[in-house]
Amino acid sequence: MARLLQLSDLHVVAPGQLCSGVLDTCALLRAAIDRLIAMRPALGALDGVLITGDVSDDGSPESYAFARAELDRLGLALLPLPGNHDNRAAFRAGFGDLEIMPEQGLIDWAADVADCRVIGLDTLVEGQGGGRLRAESLDFLAAELDMAGGRPVIVALHHPPLRTRIRFMDAIGLDNVPALEKVLERAPQDVTVLAGHVHRVHLGRVGRHSVMTAPSVCSAFALDLRAKAPVGFLKGPTGCAVIETGPGGTWSVLPLDQAEGPYPF
């Protein structure tokens, strides 16, 4: 069994700046890491941190340096992927020392974590909000699925292969979901697909495989399904997730907002 933290949508900016003129995402990330460190005894042993995109909001080298320093405080193996706000070159420079990081091209990787094969796919299309899986990434996924055997498999990407019905987010979703579904059909085992991008929890399926999206470390989107829903974010709730693989494995939301208690009942 593998146990991973999933962090998503950090949206870090250069220190001293505010994300969207509102959020001090440097302070929010530092507080989140402090809280996770304090919670480690309650969480038990962890094998790594899966980071499903939008590490940076402005793509600046300074934002990646800050995020990397904070993430390293967890003392866990890092498994990062880019999101639509990331800059691929700056992202690669910030995480280039990681064994999984390809030296050039798309940031697709695979790693063994305990008994699980974790496959990361790059959906970033620089200059736009929506995402796409290129043919190279789909071929990479197909080869990795063939090699995974009977082991548990996690496929991680930023843009989720589902629709939230939040229209302004679906407008910048993953634009070739059927291509992903076709590749996943060949998997002999159930695959867990983990994503970010939508800043809240959504559960769905791509083919027969489960899809789960993580909350954001810094903000949220309201579940407003109206055709003319206001476009914008909320300051909370914030959170992350804990994943356990294997038979009986779970995916659990971990709120990062402070709450009083526990009280006896």
mmCIF file of C-alpha atoms in Angstrom:
data_model
loop_
_atom_site.group_PDB
_atom_site.id
_atom_site.type_symbol
_atom_site.label_atom_id
_atom_site.label_comp_id
_atom_site.label_asym_id
_atom_site.label_seq_id
_atom_site.Cartn_x
_atom_site.Cartn_y
_atom_site.Cartn_z
ATOM 1 C CA MET A 1 0.000 0.000 0.000
ATOM 2 C CA ALA A 2 1.167 3.540 -0.821
ATOM 3 C CA ARG A 3 0.074 6.592 1.174
ATOM 4 C CA LEU A 4 0.390 9.985 -0.507
ATOM 5 C CA LEU A 5 -0.560 13.562 0.178
ATOM 6 C CA GLN A 6 -2.162 15.314 -2.771
ATOM 7 C CA LEU A 7 -1.676 19.077 -2.869
ATOM 8 C CA SER A 8 -3.077 21.112 -5.730
ATOM 9 C CA ASP A 9 -3.391 24.648 -7.036
ATOM 10 C CA LEU A 10 -0.927 26.479 -4.809
ATOM 11 C CA HIS A 11 -0.891 29.538 -7.121
ATOM 12 C CA VAL A 12 2.256 30.922 -5.523
ATOM 13 C CA VAL A 13 3.430 34.319 -6.752
ATOM 14 C CA ALA A 14 6.729 36.089 -6.252
ATOM 15 C CA PRO A 15 7.104 36.941 -2.538
ATOM 16 C CA GLY A 16 5.647 40.358 -1.756
ATOM 17 C CA GLN A 17 2.965 40.058 -4.451
ATOM 18 C CA LEU A 18 -0.692 39.042 -4.208
ATOM 19 C CA CYS A 19 -2.360 36.456 -6.411
ATOM 20 C CA SER A 20 -5.197 38.123 -8.360
ATOM 21 C CA GLY A 21 -4.550 41.187 -6.194
ATOM 22 C CA VAL A 22 -6.250 39.412 -3.262
ATOM 23 C CA LEU A 23 -4.515 36.268 -2.001
ATOM 24 C CA ASP A 24 -1.186 36.139 -0.195
ATOM 25 C CA THR A 25 -0.485 32.679 -1.547
ATOM 26 C CA CYS A 26 3.025 32.596 -0.099
ATOM 27 C CA ALA A 27 1.590 33.007 3.399
ATOM 28 C CA LEU A 28 -1.199 30.533 2.655
ATOM 29 C CA LEU A 29 1.256 27.873 1.496
ATOM 30 C CA ARG A 30 3.524 28.424 4.485
ATOM 31 C CA ALA A 31 0.539 28.081 6.839
ATOM 32 C CA ALA A 32 -0.602 24.933 5.029
ATOM 33 C CA ILE A 33 2.828 23.331 5.350
ATOM 34 C CA ASP A 34 2.977 24.309 9.043
ATOM 35 C CA ARG A 35 -0.410 22.678 9.578
ATOM 36 C CA LEU A 36 0.532 19.516 7.716
ATOM 37 C CA ILE A 37 3.750 19.187 9.714
ATOM 38 C CA ALA A 38 1.751 19.549 12.938
ATOM 39 C CA MET A 39 -0.716 16.901 11.696
ATOM 40 C CA ARG A 40 1.919 14.336 10.714
ATOM 41 C CA PRO A 41 1.509 12.234 13.895
ATOM 42 C CA ALA A 42 -2.223 11.960 13.184
ATOM 43 C CA LEU A 43 -1.704 11.155 9.503
ATOM 44 C CA GLY A 44 0.838 8.389 10.048
ATOM 45 C CA ALA A 45 3.525 7.324 7.601
ATOM 46 C CA LEU A 46 3.461 8.977 4.179
ATOM 47 C CA ASP A 47 5.362 7.960 1.057
ATOM 48 C CA GLY A 48 5.345 11.218 -0.886
ATOM 49 C CA VAL A 49 3.553 14.360 -2.028
ATOM 50 C CA LEU A 50 1.684 14.426 -5.340
ATOM 51 C CA ILE A 51 1.280 18.024 -6.569
ATOM 52 C CA THR A 52 -1.348 18.256 -9.306
ATOM 53 C CA GLY A 53 -0.480 21.546 -10.928
ATOM 54 C CA ASP A 54 -0.619 25.307 -10.691
ATOM 55 C CA VAL A 55 2.335 25.421 -8.352
ATOM 56 C CA SER A 56 2.843 28.999 -9.551
ATOM 57 C CA ASP A 57 0.312 31.609 -10.571
ATOM 58 C CA ASP A 58 2.693 34.021 -12.306
ATOM 59 C CA GLY A 59 5.291 31.571 -13.655
ATOM 60 C CA SER A 60 8.132 33.486 -12.016
ATOM 61 C CA PRO A 61 11.381 31.803 -10.909
ATOM 62 C CA GLU A 62 10.862 33.400 -7.496
ATOM 63 C CA SER A 63 7.493 31.704 -7.061
ATOM 64 C CA TYR A 64 8.975 28.278 -7.770
ATOM 65 C CA ALA A 65 11.897 28.875 -5.423
ATOM 66 C CA PHE A 66 9.491 29.808 -2.626
ATOM 67 C CA ALA A 67 7.161 26.859 -3.301
ATOM 68 C CA ARG A 68 10.041 24.393 -3.471
ATOM 69 C CA ALA A 69 11.509 25.570 -0.171
ATOM 70 C CA GLU A 70 8.143 25.203 1.552
ATOM 71 C CA LEU A 71 7.367 21.798 0.036
ATOM 72 C CA ASP A 72 10.812 20.514 1.019
ATOM 73 C CA ARG A 73 9.934 21.196 4.677
ATOM 74 C CA LEU A 74 7.626 18.174 4.540
ATOM 75 C CA GLY A 75 10.657 15.923 4.109
ATOM 76 C CA LEU A 76 8.835 13.723 1.589
ATOM 77 C CA ALA A 77 9.462 12.710 -2.008
ATOM 78 C CA LEU A 78 7.895 15.273 -4.371
ATOM 79 C CA LEU A 79 5.867 14.282 -7.428
ATOM 80 C CA PRO A 80 4.952 17.585 -9.144
ATOM 81 C CA LEU A 81 3.011 18.269 -12.340
ATOM 82 C CA PRO A 82 2.433 21.556 -14.170
ATOM 83 C CA GLY A 83 -0.958 23.236 -14.507
ATOM 84 C CA ASN A 84 -2.270 25.912 -16.821
ATOM 85 C CA HIS A 85 -0.794 28.769 -14.740
ATOM 86 C CA ASP A 86 2.670 27.222 -14.718
ATOM 87 C CA ASN A 87 5.582 28.077 -16.982
ATOM 88 C CA ARG A 88 7.127 24.820 -18.150
ATOM 89 C CA ALA A 89 10.723 26.085 -18.317
ATOM 90 C CA ALA A 90 10.595 27.730 -14.889
ATOM 91 C CA PHE A 91 8.784 24.696 -13.454
ATOM 92 C CA ARG A 92 11.501 22.393 -14.783
ATOM 93 C CA ALA A 93 14.204 24.641 -13.324
ATOM 94 C CA GLY A 94 12.491 24.636 -9.935
ATOM 95 C CA PHE A 95 12.156 20.845 -9.785
ATOM 96 C CA GLY A 96 14.899 19.792 -12.184
ATOM 97 C CA ASP A 97 16.913 17.938 -9.560
ATOM 98 C CA LEU A 98 14.111 15.420 -8.980
ATOM 99 C CA GLU A 99 14.845 12.004 -10.432
ATOM 100 C CA ILE A 100 11.458 11.849 -12.170
ATOM 101 C CA MET A 101 11.875 15.151 -14.031
ATOM 102 C CA PRO A 102 12.530 14.775 -17.786
ATOM 103 C CA GLU A 103 15.327 16.993 -19.080
ATOM 104 C CA GLN A 104 13.285 18.384 -21.971
ATOM 105 C CA GLY A 105 9.900 18.269 -23.639
ATOM 106 C CA LEU A 106 6.658 17.516 -21.873
ATOM 107 C CA ILE A 107 6.729 16.893 -18.146
ATOM 108 C CA ASP A 108 5.453 13.325 -18.193
ATOM 109 C CA TRP A 109 6.922 10.925 -15.651
ATOM 110 C CA ALA A 110 6.310 7.662 -13.819
ATOM 111 C CA ALA A 111 7.449 6.542 -10.385
ATOM 112 C CA ASP A 112 7.130 3.518 -8.148
ATOM 113 C CA VAL A 113 5.770 4.494 -4.749
ATOM 114 C CA ALA A 114 5.600 1.468 -2.450
ATOM 115 C CA ASP A 115 3.494 -1.063 -4.399
ATOM 116 C CA CYS A 116 1.889 1.592 -6.641
ATOM 117 C CA ARG A 117 2.841 2.925 -10.070
ATOM 118 C CA VAL A 118 2.165 6.664 -10.235
ATOM 119 C CA ILE A 119 1.997 8.123 -13.758
ATOM 120 C CA GLY A 120 2.091 11.903 -14.183
ATOM 121 C CA LEU A 121 0.854 13.527 -17.394
ATOM 122 C CA ASP A 122 1.461 17.069 -18.640
ATOM 123 C CA THR A 123 -1.738 18.840 -19.826
ATOM 124 C CA LEU A 124 -0.302 22.365 -19.966
ATOM 125 C CA VAL A 125 -0.936 24.357 -23.135
ATOM 126 C CA GLU A 126 1.017 27.517 -22.459
ATOM 127 C CA GLY A 127 -0.937 30.687 -23.095
ATOM 128 C CA GLN A 128 -4.381 29.215 -22.469
ATOM 129 C CA GLY A 129 -6.467 28.005 -19.542
ATOM 130 C CA GLY A 130 -7.685 24.747 -21.052
ATOM 131 C CA GLY A 131 -5.587 21.614 -21.189
ATOM 132 C CA ARG A 132 -4.769 18.891 -23.659
ATOM 133 C CA LEU A 133 -3.019 15.531 -23.648
ATOM 134 C CA ARG A 134 -0.652 15.321 -26.606
ATOM 135 C CA ALA A 135 -0.062 12.132 -28.556
ATOM 136 C CA GLU A 136 3.327 11.732 -26.822
ATOM 137 C CA SER A 137 1.671 11.762 -23.404
ATOM 138 C CA LEU A 138 -0.993 9.271 -24.449
ATOM 139 C CA ASP A 139 1.680 6.953 -25.884
ATOM 140 C CA PHE A 140 3.672 7.313 -22.662
ATOM 141 C CA LEU A 141 0.593 6.394 -20.622
ATOM 142 C CA ALA A 142 -0.148 3.368 -22.802
ATOM 143 C CA ALA A 143 3.394 2.047 -22.382
ATOM 144 C CA GLU A 144 3.352 2.585 -18.624
ATOM 145 C CA LEU A 145 0.006 0.810 -18.246
ATOM 146 C CA ASP A 146 1.390 -2.151 -20.156
ATOM 147 C CA MET A 147 4.367 -2.321 -17.790
ATOM 148 C CA ALA A 148 2.401 -1.842 -14.568
ATOM 149 C CA GLY A 149 1.177 -5.415 -14.431
ATOM 150 C CA GLY A 150 -1.248 -6.053 -11.606
ATOM 151 C CA ARG A 151 -0.012 -3.247 -9.387
ATOM 152 C CA PRO A 152 -2.263 -0.371 -8.279
ATOM 153 C CA VAL A 153 -1.995 2.561 -10.701
ATOM 154 C CA ILE A 154 -2.576 6.266 -10.133
ATOM 155 C CA VAL A 155 -2.757 8.540 -13.165
ATOM 156 C CA ALA A 156 -2.262 12.181 -12.172
ATOM 157 C CA LEU A 157 -2.847 15.277 -14.281
ATOM 158 C CA HIS A 158 -3.928 18.866 -13.714
ATOM 159 C CA HIS A 159 -7.054 19.178 -15.862
ATOM 160 C CA PRO A 160 -9.621 16.561 -14.797
ATOM 161 C CA PRO A 161 -11.331 14.332 -17.365
ATOM 162 C CA LEU A 162 -14.808 15.213 -16.111
ATOM 163 C CA ARG A 163 -17.287 18.055 -16.233
ATOM 164 C CA THR A 164 -18.102 19.944 -13.043
ATOM 165 C CA ARG A 165 -21.127 21.809 -14.500
ATOM 166 C CA ILE A 166 -19.452 25.008 -13.276
ATOM 167 C CA ARG A 167 -19.518 26.574 -16.702
ATOM 168 C CA PHE A 168 -16.579 28.942 -16.527
ATOM 169 C CA MET A 169 -14.346 26.096 -15.332
ATOM 170 C CA ASP A 170 -15.622 23.542 -17.829
ATOM 171 C CA ALA A 171 -14.818 26.087 -20.559
ATOM 172 C CA ILE A 172 -11.131 25.641 -19.672
ATOM 173 C CA GLY A 173 -11.194 21.905 -19.030
ATOM 174 C CA LEU A 174 -9.411 18.980 -20.690
ATOM 175 C CA ASP A 175 -10.386 19.068 -24.345
ATOM 176 C CA ASN A 176 -9.636 15.477 -25.411
ATOM 177 C CA VAL A 177 -11.137 13.295 -22.700
ATOM 178 C CA PRO A 178 -12.195 10.547 -25.186
ATOM 179 C CA ALA A 179 -8.548 10.027 -26.166
ATOM 180 C CA LEU A 180 -7.619 9.441 -22.515
ATOM 181 C CA GLU A 181 -10.569 7.112 -22.026
ATOM 182 C CA LYS A 182 -9.502 5.048 -25.031
ATOM 183 C CA VAL A 183 -6.007 4.514 -23.607
ATOM 184 C CA LEU A 184 -7.322 3.686 -20.136
ATOM 185 C CA GLU A 185 -9.563 0.972 -21.609
ATOM 186 C CA ARG A 186 -6.472 -1.205 -22.033
ATOM 187 C CA ALA A 187 -5.604 -1.152 -18.305
ATOM 188 C CA PRO A 188 -6.099 -4.639 -16.823
ATOM 189 C CA GLN A 189 -6.723 -3.175 -13.369
ATOM 190 C CA ASP A 190 -8.764 -0.293 -12.021
ATOM 191 C CA VAL A 191 -6.917 2.993 -12.352
ATOM 192 C CA THR A 192 -7.415 5.934 -9.993
ATOM 193 C CA VAL A 193 -7.272 9.265 -11.823
ATOM 194 C CA LEU A 194 -6.366 12.265 -9.654
ATOM 195 C CA ALA A 195 -6.515 15.893 -10.769
ATOM 196 C CA GLY A 196 -6.739 19.489 -9.585
ATOM 197 C CA HIS A 197 -7.646 22.675 -11.489
ATOM 198 C CA VAL A 198 -11.237 23.018 -10.228
ATOM 199 C CA HIS A 199 -10.364 23.988 -6.619
ATOM 200 C CA ARG A 200 -12.944 21.707 -5.023
ATOM 201 C CA VAL A 201 -13.843 18.044 -4.697
ATOM 202 C CA HIS A 202 -15.607 16.370 -7.609
ATOM 203 C CA LEU A 203 -15.990 12.620 -8.083
ATOM 204 C CA GLY A 204 -16.671 11.048 -11.454
ATOM 205 C CA ARG A 205 -15.517 8.435 -13.940
ATOM 206 C CA VAL A 206 -13.617 8.212 -17.180
ATOM 207 C CA GLY A 207 -14.799 4.933 -18.626
ATOM 208 C CA ARG A 208 -14.802 2.463 -15.737
ATOM 209 C CA HIS A 209 -12.103 4.321 -13.813
ATOM 210 C CA SER A 210 -12.661 6.675 -10.872
ATOM 211 C CA VAL A 211 -11.734 10.353 -11.111
ATOM 212 C CA MET A 212 -11.246 12.598 -8.074
ATOM 213 C CA THR A 213 -10.271 16.265 -7.923
ATOM 214 C CA ALA A 214 -8.570 17.813 -4.915
ATOM 215 C CA PRO A 215 -9.385 21.067 -3.174
ATOM 216 C CA SER A 216 -6.929 23.935 -3.528
ATOM 217 C CA VAL A 217 -4.419 25.029 -0.925
ATOM 218 C CA CYS A 218 -5.380 28.693 -1.465
ATOM 219 C CA SER A 219 -8.967 29.186 -2.693
ATOM 220 C CA ALA A 220 -12.179 27.559 -3.941
ATOM 221 C CA PHE A 221 -14.903 27.879 -6.559
ATOM 222 C CA ALA A 222 -18.552 27.897 -5.573
ATOM 223 C CA LEU A 223 -20.758 25.074 -6.801
ATOM 224 C CA ASP A 224 -22.958 27.422 -8.803
ATOM 225 C CA LEU A 225 -24.554 25.619 -11.744
ATOM 226 C CA ARG A 226 -26.447 28.584 -13.183
ATOM 227 C CA ALA A 227 -25.736 29.529 -16.774
ATOM 228 C CA LYS A 228 -24.733 33.029 -15.652
ATOM 229 C CA ALA A 229 -22.924 32.105 -12.451
ATOM 230 C CA PRO A 230 -20.525 34.816 -11.247
ATOM 231 C CA VAL A 231 -16.981 34.155 -12.448
ATOM 232 C CA GLY A 232 -14.540 34.237 -9.554
ATOM 233 C CA PHE A 233 -13.084 32.441 -6.558
ATOM 234 C CA LEU A 234 -13.729 32.206 -2.825
ATOM 235 C CA LYS A 235 -11.066 32.437 -0.137
ATOM 236 C CA GLY A 236 -12.104 29.065 1.212
ATOM 237 C CA PRO A 237 -12.553 26.333 2.102
ATOM 238 C CA THR A 238 -9.026 25.160 1.429
ATOM 239 C CA GLY A 239 -7.659 21.657 1.713
ATOM 240 C CA CYS A 240 -5.736 18.753 0.279
ATOM 241 C CA ALA A 241 -6.167 14.978 0.211
ATOM 242 C CA VAL A 242 -4.645 11.765 1.534
ATOM 243 C CA ILE A 243 -4.566 8.765 -0.796
ATOM 244 C CA GLU A 244 -4.195 5.109 0.165
ATOM 245 C CA THR A 245 -3.787 2.625 -2.668
ATOM 246 C CA GLY A 246 -4.449 -1.074 -2.893
ATOM 247 C CA PRO A 247 -7.493 -3.168 -1.922
ATOM 248 C CA GLY A 248 -9.754 -1.144 0.328
ATOM 249 C CA GLY A 249 -7.758 2.006 -0.374
ATOM 250 C CA THR A 250 -9.305 5.410 0.223
ATOM 251 C CA TRP A 251 -9.060 9.024 -0.951
ATOM 252 C CA SER A 252 -9.767 11.366 1.968
ATOM 253 C CA VAL A 253 -10.208 15.130 2.008
ATOM 254 C CA LEU A 254 -8.037 16.908 4.558
ATOM 255 C CA PRO A 255 -9.301 20.430 5.389
ATOM 256 C CA LEU A 256 -6.593 23.020 5.959
ATOM 257 C CA ASP A 257 -8.856 25.651 7.558
ATOM 258 C CA GLN A 258 -8.582 25.860 11.315
ATOM 259 C CA ALA A 259 -11.453 24.357 13.314
ATOM 260 C CA GLU A 260 -12.073 24.157 17.045
ATOM 261 C CA GLY A 261 -12.208 20.808 18.813
ATOM 262 C CA PRO A 262 -12.371 17.915 19.121
ATOM 263 C CA TYR A 263 -15.273 18.009 21.549
ATOM 264 C CA PRO A 264 -16.581 14.841 23.250
ATOM 265 C CA PHE A 265 -19.812 13.355 21.990
#
